[in-house]
């Protein structure tokens, strides 16, 4: 068995045996070394954002002292949900190795398939643009400050 996927599986076991949440684990690897670990902590933290992948990203960023995880890969026990996949893209991870597909979670009573569908269909109904001029002013101010820091 792959040693890094094995580490992700062990992390998942550690989490669900402690009652932290569903049986999911993830590790982040850079230069053949684990730099971040995480398991699902949704139940423990009472926070829906504490998925294994996000916990592992936070762990790796803290250890590496950066939000840019270029040159890193993730091993996770489940194909990432839309929320986690967004964070994976933002963190610049290069590759994801996953153990189970989204449909496999239905076997243990989870709703991942539904959330994938809802994330696409509910966007239009749930999202409404408001005060865009003021938000654009904020963005322009940020850009000016960033440009000043670069000089």
mmCIF file of the C-alpha atoms, coordinates in Angstrom:
data_MODEL
# 
_entry.id   MODEL 
# 
loop_
_atom_site.group_PDB 
_atom_site.id 
_atom_site.type_symbol 
_atom_site.label_atom_id 
_atom_site.label_alt_id 
_atom_site.label_comp_id 
_atom_site.label_asym_id 
_atom_site.label_entity_id 
_atom_site.label_seq_id 
_atom_site.pdbx_PDB_ins_code 
_atom_site.Cartn_x 
_atom_site.Cartn_y 
_atom_site.Cartn_z 
_atom_site.occupancy 
_atom_site.B_iso_or_equiv 
_atom_site.pdbx_formal_charge 
_atom_site.auth_seq_id 
_atom_site.auth_comp_id 
_atom_site.auth_asym_id 
_atom_site.auth_atom_id 
_atom_site.pdbx_PDB_model_num 
ATOM 1   C CA . UNK A 1 1   ? 0.000   0.000  0.000  1.00 0.00 ? 1   UNK A CA 1 
ATOM 2   C CA . UNK A 1 2   ? 1.141   3.544  -0.711 1.00 0.00 ? 2   UNK A CA 1 
ATOM 3   C CA . UNK A 1 3   ? 2.690   4.934  2.494  1.00 0.00 ? 3   UNK A CA 1 
ATOM 4   C CA . UNK A 1 4   ? 1.083   8.355  2.168  1.00 0.00 ? 4   UNK A CA 1 
ATOM 5   C CA . UNK A 1 5   ? -2.410  7.018  1.474  1.00 0.00 ? 5   UNK A CA 1 
ATOM 6   C CA . UNK A 1 6   ? -1.856  4.670  4.395  1.00 0.00 ? 6   UNK A CA 1 
ATOM 7   C CA . UNK A 1 7   ? -1.069  7.725  6.565  1.00 0.00 ? 7   UNK A CA 1 
ATOM 8   C CA . UNK A 1 8   ? -4.292  9.407  5.393  1.00 0.00 ? 8   UNK A CA 1 
ATOM 9   C CA . UNK A 1 9   ? -6.279  6.269  6.264  1.00 0.00 ? 9   UNK A CA 1 
ATOM 10  C CA . UNK A 1 10  ? -4.672  6.093  9.723  1.00 0.00 ? 10  UNK A CA 1 
ATOM 11  C CA . UNK A 1 11  ? -5.492  9.769  10.283 1.00 0.00 ? 11  UNK A CA 1 
ATOM 12  C CA . UNK A 1 12  ? -9.131  9.079  9.307  1.00 0.00 ? 12  UNK A CA 1 
ATOM 13  C CA . UNK A 1 13  ? -9.283  6.184  11.785 1.00 0.00 ? 13  UNK A CA 1 
ATOM 14  C CA . UNK A 1 14  ? -7.799  8.339  14.532 1.00 0.00 ? 14  UNK A CA 1 
ATOM 15  C CA . UNK A 1 15  ? -10.444 10.983 13.989 1.00 0.00 ? 15  UNK A CA 1 
ATOM 16  C CA . UNK A 1 16  ? -13.567 8.874  13.842 1.00 0.00 ? 16  UNK A CA 1 
ATOM 17  C CA . UNK A 1 17  ? -12.460 6.659  16.753 1.00 0.00 ? 17  UNK A CA 1 
ATOM 18  C CA . UNK A 1 18  ? -12.205 9.837  18.857 1.00 0.00 ? 18  UNK A CA 1 
ATOM 19  C CA . UNK A 1 19  ? -15.701 10.894 17.737 1.00 0.00 ? 19  UNK A CA 1 
ATOM 20  C CA . UNK A 1 20  ? -14.436 13.928 15.805 1.00 0.00 ? 20  UNK A CA 1 
ATOM 21  C CA . UNK A 1 21  ? -16.495 13.278 12.681 1.00 0.00 ? 21  UNK A CA 1 
ATOM 22  C CA . UNK A 1 22  ? -16.889 11.134 9.572  1.00 0.00 ? 22  UNK A CA 1 
ATOM 23  C CA . UNK A 1 23  ? -14.092 8.693  8.603  1.00 0.00 ? 23  UNK A CA 1 
ATOM 24  C CA . UNK A 1 24  ? -12.036 10.944 6.360  1.00 0.00 ? 24  UNK A CA 1 
ATOM 25  C CA . UNK A 1 25  ? -8.341  11.742 6.518  1.00 0.00 ? 25  UNK A CA 1 
ATOM 26  C CA . UNK A 1 26  ? -5.821  13.671 4.457  1.00 0.00 ? 26  UNK A CA 1 
ATOM 27  C CA . UNK A 1 27  ? -2.095  14.314 4.361  1.00 0.00 ? 27  UNK A CA 1 
ATOM 28  C CA . UNK A 1 28  ? -0.088  16.832 2.370  1.00 0.00 ? 28  UNK A CA 1 
ATOM 29  C CA . UNK A 1 29  ? 3.344   15.861 1.096  1.00 0.00 ? 29  UNK A CA 1 
ATOM 30  C CA . UNK A 1 30  ? 6.263   17.968 -0.078 1.00 0.00 ? 30  UNK A CA 1 
ATOM 31  C CA . UNK A 1 31  ? 9.586   16.481 -1.169 1.00 0.00 ? 31  UNK A CA 1 
ATOM 32  C CA . UNK A 1 32  ? 8.486   13.026 -0.004 1.00 0.00 ? 32  UNK A CA 1 
ATOM 33  C CA . UNK A 1 33  ? 7.762   14.313 3.540  1.00 0.00 ? 33  UNK A CA 1 
ATOM 34  C CA . UNK A 1 34  ? 4.393   14.779 5.229  1.00 0.00 ? 34  UNK A CA 1 
ATOM 35  C CA . UNK A 1 35  ? 3.991   18.486 5.966  1.00 0.00 ? 35  UNK A CA 1 
ATOM 36  C CA . UNK A 1 36  ? 0.293   18.558 6.859  1.00 0.00 ? 36  UNK A CA 1 
ATOM 37  C CA . UNK A 1 37  ? -2.248  16.148 8.353  1.00 0.00 ? 37  UNK A CA 1 
ATOM 38  C CA . UNK A 1 38  ? -5.949  16.344 9.024  1.00 0.00 ? 38  UNK A CA 1 
ATOM 39  C CA . UNK A 1 39  ? -9.046  14.350 9.724  1.00 0.00 ? 39  UNK A CA 1 
ATOM 40  C CA . UNK A 1 40  ? -12.702 15.328 9.708  1.00 0.00 ? 40  UNK A CA 1 
ATOM 41  C CA . UNK A 1 41  ? -13.443 17.410 12.830 1.00 0.00 ? 41  UNK A CA 1 
ATOM 42  C CA . UNK A 1 42  ? -16.936 18.629 11.961 1.00 0.00 ? 42  UNK A CA 1 
ATOM 43  C CA . UNK A 1 43  ? -18.529 17.015 15.032 1.00 0.00 ? 43  UNK A CA 1 
ATOM 44  C CA . UNK A 1 44  ? -15.709 17.996 17.391 1.00 0.00 ? 44  UNK A CA 1 
ATOM 45  C CA . UNK A 1 45  ? -15.573 21.649 16.328 1.00 0.00 ? 45  UNK A CA 1 
ATOM 46  C CA . UNK A 1 46  ? -19.304 21.995 15.533 1.00 0.00 ? 46  UNK A CA 1 
ATOM 47  C CA . UNK A 1 47  ? -18.148 23.650 12.317 1.00 0.00 ? 47  UNK A CA 1 
ATOM 48  C CA . UNK A 1 48  ? -19.014 22.387 8.800  1.00 0.00 ? 48  UNK A CA 1 
ATOM 49  C CA . UNK A 1 49  ? -15.704 23.662 7.380  1.00 0.00 ? 49  UNK A CA 1 
ATOM 50  C CA . UNK A 1 50  ? -13.517 21.264 9.361  1.00 0.00 ? 50  UNK A CA 1 
ATOM 51  C CA . UNK A 1 51  ? -13.201 18.680 6.594  1.00 0.00 ? 51  UNK A CA 1 
ATOM 52  C CA . UNK A 1 52  ? -10.047 16.563 6.548  1.00 0.00 ? 52  UNK A CA 1 
ATOM 53  C CA . UNK A 1 53  ? -8.656  18.318 3.471  1.00 0.00 ? 53  UNK A CA 1 
ATOM 54  C CA . UNK A 1 54  ? -9.106  21.788 4.969  1.00 0.00 ? 54  UNK A CA 1 
ATOM 55  C CA . UNK A 1 55  ? -7.567  20.738 8.283  1.00 0.00 ? 55  UNK A CA 1 
ATOM 56  C CA . UNK A 1 56  ? -4.585  19.285 6.376  1.00 0.00 ? 56  UNK A CA 1 
ATOM 57  C CA . UNK A 1 57  ? -4.220  22.486 4.329  1.00 0.00 ? 57  UNK A CA 1 
ATOM 58  C CA . UNK A 1 58  ? -4.262  24.594 7.513  1.00 0.00 ? 58  UNK A CA 1 
ATOM 59  C CA . UNK A 1 59  ? -1.680  22.266 9.059  1.00 0.00 ? 59  UNK A CA 1 
ATOM 60  C CA . UNK A 1 60  ? 0.652   22.431 6.052  1.00 0.00 ? 60  UNK A CA 1 
ATOM 61  C CA . UNK A 1 61  ? 0.342   26.213 5.733  1.00 0.00 ? 61  UNK A CA 1 
ATOM 62  C CA . UNK A 1 62  ? 1.194   26.632 9.399  1.00 0.00 ? 62  UNK A CA 1 
ATOM 63  C CA . UNK A 1 63  ? 4.212   24.333 9.173  1.00 0.00 ? 63  UNK A CA 1 
ATOM 64  C CA . UNK A 1 64  ? 5.512   25.831 5.916  1.00 0.00 ? 64  UNK A CA 1 
ATOM 65  C CA . UNK A 1 65  ? 4.567   29.410 6.950  1.00 0.00 ? 65  UNK A CA 1 
ATOM 66  C CA . UNK A 1 66  ? 2.845   30.110 3.633  1.00 0.00 ? 66  UNK A CA 1 
ATOM 67  C CA . UNK A 1 67  ? -0.560  29.881 1.996  1.00 0.00 ? 67  UNK A CA 1 
ATOM 68  C CA . UNK A 1 68  ? 1.071   28.731 -1.258 1.00 0.00 ? 68  UNK A CA 1 
ATOM 69  C CA . UNK A 1 69  ? 1.359   24.946 -1.322 1.00 0.00 ? 69  UNK A CA 1 
ATOM 70  C CA . UNK A 1 70  ? 2.897   24.726 -4.784 1.00 0.00 ? 70  UNK A CA 1 
ATOM 71  C CA . UNK A 1 71  ? 5.102   21.642 -5.114 1.00 0.00 ? 71  UNK A CA 1 
ATOM 72  C CA . UNK A 1 72  ? 2.874   19.773 -2.653 1.00 0.00 ? 72  UNK A CA 1 
ATOM 73  C CA . UNK A 1 73  ? 0.420   16.928 -3.233 1.00 0.00 ? 73  UNK A CA 1 
ATOM 74  C CA . UNK A 1 74  ? -2.536  15.698 -1.196 1.00 0.00 ? 74  UNK A CA 1 
ATOM 75  C CA . UNK A 1 75  ? -3.541  12.168 -0.315 1.00 0.00 ? 75  UNK A CA 1 
ATOM 76  C CA . UNK A 1 76  ? -7.133  11.960 0.893  1.00 0.00 ? 76  UNK A CA 1 
ATOM 77  C CA . UNK A 1 77  ? -9.476  9.097  1.655  1.00 0.00 ? 77  UNK A CA 1 
ATOM 78  C CA . UNK A 1 78  ? -12.329 10.684 -0.323 1.00 0.00 ? 78  UNK A CA 1 
ATOM 79  C CA . UNK A 1 79  ? -12.599 12.721 -3.514 1.00 0.00 ? 79  UNK A CA 1 
ATOM 80  C CA . UNK A 1 80  ? -12.804 16.340 -2.289 1.00 0.00 ? 80  UNK A CA 1 
ATOM 81  C CA . UNK A 1 81  ? -16.181 18.068 -1.982 1.00 0.00 ? 81  UNK A CA 1 
ATOM 82  C CA . UNK A 1 82  ? -16.726 21.402 -3.793 1.00 0.00 ? 82  UNK A CA 1 
ATOM 83  C CA . UNK A 1 83  ? -15.680 23.416 -0.707 1.00 0.00 ? 83  UNK A CA 1 
ATOM 84  C CA . UNK A 1 84  ? -12.462 21.458 -0.257 1.00 0.00 ? 84  UNK A CA 1 
ATOM 85  C CA . UNK A 1 85  ? -11.705 21.468 -3.975 1.00 0.00 ? 85  UNK A CA 1 
ATOM 86  C CA . UNK A 1 86  ? -11.947 25.261 -3.976 1.00 0.00 ? 86  UNK A CA 1 
ATOM 87  C CA . UNK A 1 87  ? -9.438  25.458 -1.110 1.00 0.00 ? 87  UNK A CA 1 
ATOM 88  C CA . UNK A 1 88  ? -7.165  23.002 -2.902 1.00 0.00 ? 88  UNK A CA 1 
ATOM 89  C CA . UNK A 1 89  ? -7.168  25.242 -5.975 1.00 0.00 ? 89  UNK A CA 1 
ATOM 90  C CA . UNK A 1 90  ? -6.542  28.389 -3.884 1.00 0.00 ? 90  UNK A CA 1 
ATOM 91  C CA . UNK A 1 91  ? -3.627  26.714 -2.090 1.00 0.00 ? 91  UNK A CA 1 
ATOM 92  C CA . UNK A 1 92  ? -1.985  25.671 -5.385 1.00 0.00 ? 92  UNK A CA 1 
ATOM 93  C CA . UNK A 1 93  ? -1.673  21.982 -4.563 1.00 0.00 ? 93  UNK A CA 1 
ATOM 94  C CA . UNK A 1 94  ? -0.349  20.184 -7.621 1.00 0.00 ? 94  UNK A CA 1 
ATOM 95  C CA . UNK A 1 95  ? -2.115  16.833 -7.422 1.00 0.00 ? 95  UNK A CA 1 
ATOM 96  C CA . UNK A 1 96  ? -4.708  14.931 -5.402 1.00 0.00 ? 96  UNK A CA 1 
ATOM 97  C CA . UNK A 1 97  ? -4.652  11.192 -4.792 1.00 0.00 ? 97  UNK A CA 1 
ATOM 98  C CA . UNK A 1 98  ? -7.991  9.979  -3.414 1.00 0.00 ? 98  UNK A CA 1 
ATOM 99  C CA . UNK A 1 99  ? -9.265  6.647  -2.124 1.00 0.00 ? 99  UNK A CA 1 
ATOM 100 C CA . UNK A 1 100 ? -13.045 6.689  -2.572 1.00 0.00 ? 100 UNK A CA 1 
ATOM 101 C CA . UNK A 1 101 ? -15.440 8.362  -4.984 1.00 0.00 ? 101 UNK A CA 1 
ATOM 102 C CA . UNK A 1 102 ? -18.327 10.632 -3.993 1.00 0.00 ? 102 UNK A CA 1 
ATOM 103 C CA . UNK A 1 103 ? -20.900 7.878  -4.562 1.00 0.00 ? 103 UNK A CA 1 
ATOM 104 C CA . UNK A 1 104 ? -19.149 5.709  -1.964 1.00 0.00 ? 104 UNK A CA 1 
ATOM 105 C CA . UNK A 1 105 ? -20.205 8.121  0.807  1.00 0.00 ? 105 UNK A CA 1 
ATOM 106 C CA . UNK A 1 106 ? -23.860 7.293  0.173  1.00 0.00 ? 106 UNK A CA 1 
ATOM 107 C CA . UNK A 1 107 ? -23.136 3.833  1.575  1.00 0.00 ? 107 UNK A CA 1 
ATOM 108 C CA . UNK A 1 108 ? -22.443 5.390  4.991  1.00 0.00 ? 108 UNK A CA 1 
ATOM 109 C CA . UNK A 1 109 ? -25.341 7.847  4.827  1.00 0.00 ? 109 UNK A CA 1 
ATOM 110 C CA . UNK A 1 110 ? -23.554 11.042 3.766  1.00 0.00 ? 110 UNK A CA 1 
ATOM 111 C CA . UNK A 1 111 ? -24.926 13.573 1.270  1.00 0.00 ? 111 UNK A CA 1 
ATOM 112 C CA . UNK A 1 112 ? -21.866 14.459 -0.839 1.00 0.00 ? 112 UNK A CA 1 
ATOM 113 C CA . UNK A 1 113 ? -23.618 13.697 -4.137 1.00 0.00 ? 113 UNK A CA 1 
ATOM 114 C CA . UNK A 1 114 ? -26.485 16.023 -3.232 1.00 0.00 ? 114 UNK A CA 1 
ATOM 115 C CA . UNK A 1 115 ? -24.103 18.856 -2.311 1.00 0.00 ? 115 UNK A CA 1 
ATOM 116 C CA . UNK A 1 116 ? -22.282 18.554 -5.620 1.00 0.00 ? 116 UNK A CA 1 
ATOM 117 C CA . UNK A 1 117 ? -25.570 18.986 -7.455 1.00 0.00 ? 117 UNK A CA 1 
ATOM 118 C CA . UNK A 1 118 ? -26.822 21.760 -5.147 1.00 0.00 ? 118 UNK A CA 1 
ATOM 119 C CA . UNK A 1 119 ? -23.596 23.751 -5.471 1.00 0.00 ? 119 UNK A CA 1 
ATOM 120 C CA . UNK A 1 120 ? -24.326 24.105 -9.170 1.00 0.00 ? 120 UNK A CA 1 
ATOM 121 C CA . UNK A 1 121 ? -28.109 24.548 -9.141 1.00 0.00 ? 121 UNK A CA 1 
ATOM 122 C CA . UNK A 1 122 ? -28.536 26.805 -6.072 1.00 0.00 ? 122 UNK A CA 1 
ATOM 123 C CA . UNK A 1 123 ? -25.975 29.452 -7.054 1.00 0.00 ? 123 UNK A CA 1 
ATOM 124 C CA . UNK A 1 124 ? -28.460 31.432 -9.122 1.00 0.00 ? 124 UNK A CA 1 
ATOM 125 C CA . UNK A 1 125 ? -31.278 31.208 -6.585 1.00 0.00 ? 125 UNK A CA 1 
ATOM 126 C CA . UNK A 1 126 ? -29.159 31.961 -3.520 1.00 0.00 ? 126 UNK A CA 1 
ATOM 127 C CA . UNK A 1 127 ? -26.841 34.663 -4.856 1.00 0.00 ? 127 UNK A CA 1 
ATOM 128 C CA . UNK A 1 128 ? -27.801 38.261 -5.521 1.00 0.00 ? 128 UNK A CA 1 
ATOM 129 C CA . UNK A 1 129 ? -25.458 41.102 -6.412 1.00 0.00 ? 129 UNK A CA 1 
ATOM 130 C CA . UNK A 1 130 ? -25.586 44.081 -4.018 1.00 0.00 ? 130 UNK A CA 1 
ATOM 131 C CA . UNK A 1 131 ? -23.531 47.284 -3.524 1.00 0.00 ? 131 UNK A CA 1 
ATOM 132 C CA . UNK A 1 132 ? -21.020 46.383 -6.215 1.00 0.00 ? 132 UNK A CA 1 
ATOM 133 C CA . UNK A 1 133 ? -19.781 49.978 -6.602 1.00 0.00 ? 133 UNK A CA 1 
ATOM 134 C CA . UNK A 1 134 ? -18.748 50.131 -2.940 1.00 0.00 ? 134 UNK A CA 1 
ATOM 135 C CA . UNK A 1 135 ? -17.116 46.729 -3.129 1.00 0.00 ? 135 UNK A CA 1 
ATOM 136 C CA . UNK A 1 136 ? -15.211 47.766 -6.254 1.00 0.00 ? 136 UNK A CA 1 
ATOM 137 C CA . UNK A 1 137 ? -13.936 50.864 -4.408 1.00 0.00 ? 137 UNK A CA 1 
ATOM 138 C CA . UNK A 1 138 ? -12.661 48.584 -1.655 1.00 0.00 ? 138 UNK A CA 1 
ATOM 139 C CA . UNK A 1 139 ? -10.880 46.412 -4.236 1.00 0.00 ? 139 UNK A CA 1 
ATOM 140 C CA . UNK A 1 140 ? -9.327  49.480 -5.866 1.00 0.00 ? 140 UNK A CA 1 
ATOM 141 C CA . UNK A 1 141 ? -8.031  50.665 -2.479 1.00 0.00 ? 141 UNK A CA 1 
ATOM 142 C CA . UNK A 1 142 ? -6.542  47.234 -1.832 1.00 0.00 ? 142 UNK A CA 1 
ATOM 143 C CA . UNK A 1 143 ? -4.873  47.190 -5.252 1.00 0.00 ? 143 UNK A CA 1 
ATOM 144 C CA . UNK A 1 144 ? -3.367  50.669 -4.669 1.00 0.00 ? 144 UNK A CA 1 
ATOM 145 C CA . UNK A 1 145 ? -1.902  49.556 -1.337 1.00 0.00 ? 145 UNK A CA 1 
ATOM 146 C CA . UNK A 1 146 ? -0.506  46.384 -2.861 1.00 0.00 ? 146 UNK A CA 1 
ATOM 147 C CA . UNK A 1 147 ? 1.074   48.412 -5.695 1.00 0.00 ? 147 UNK A CA 1 
ATOM 148 C CA . UNK A 1 148 ? 2.633   50.791 -3.146 1.00 0.00 ? 148 UNK A CA 1 
ATOM 149 C CA . UNK A 1 149 ? 4.143   47.864 -1.224 1.00 0.00 ? 149 UNK A CA 1 
ATOM 150 C CA . UNK A 1 150 ? 5.734   46.502 -4.404 1.00 0.00 ? 150 UNK A CA 1 
ATOM 151 C CA . UNK A 1 151 ? 7.640   49.739 -5.045 1.00 0.00 ? 151 UNK A CA 1 
# 
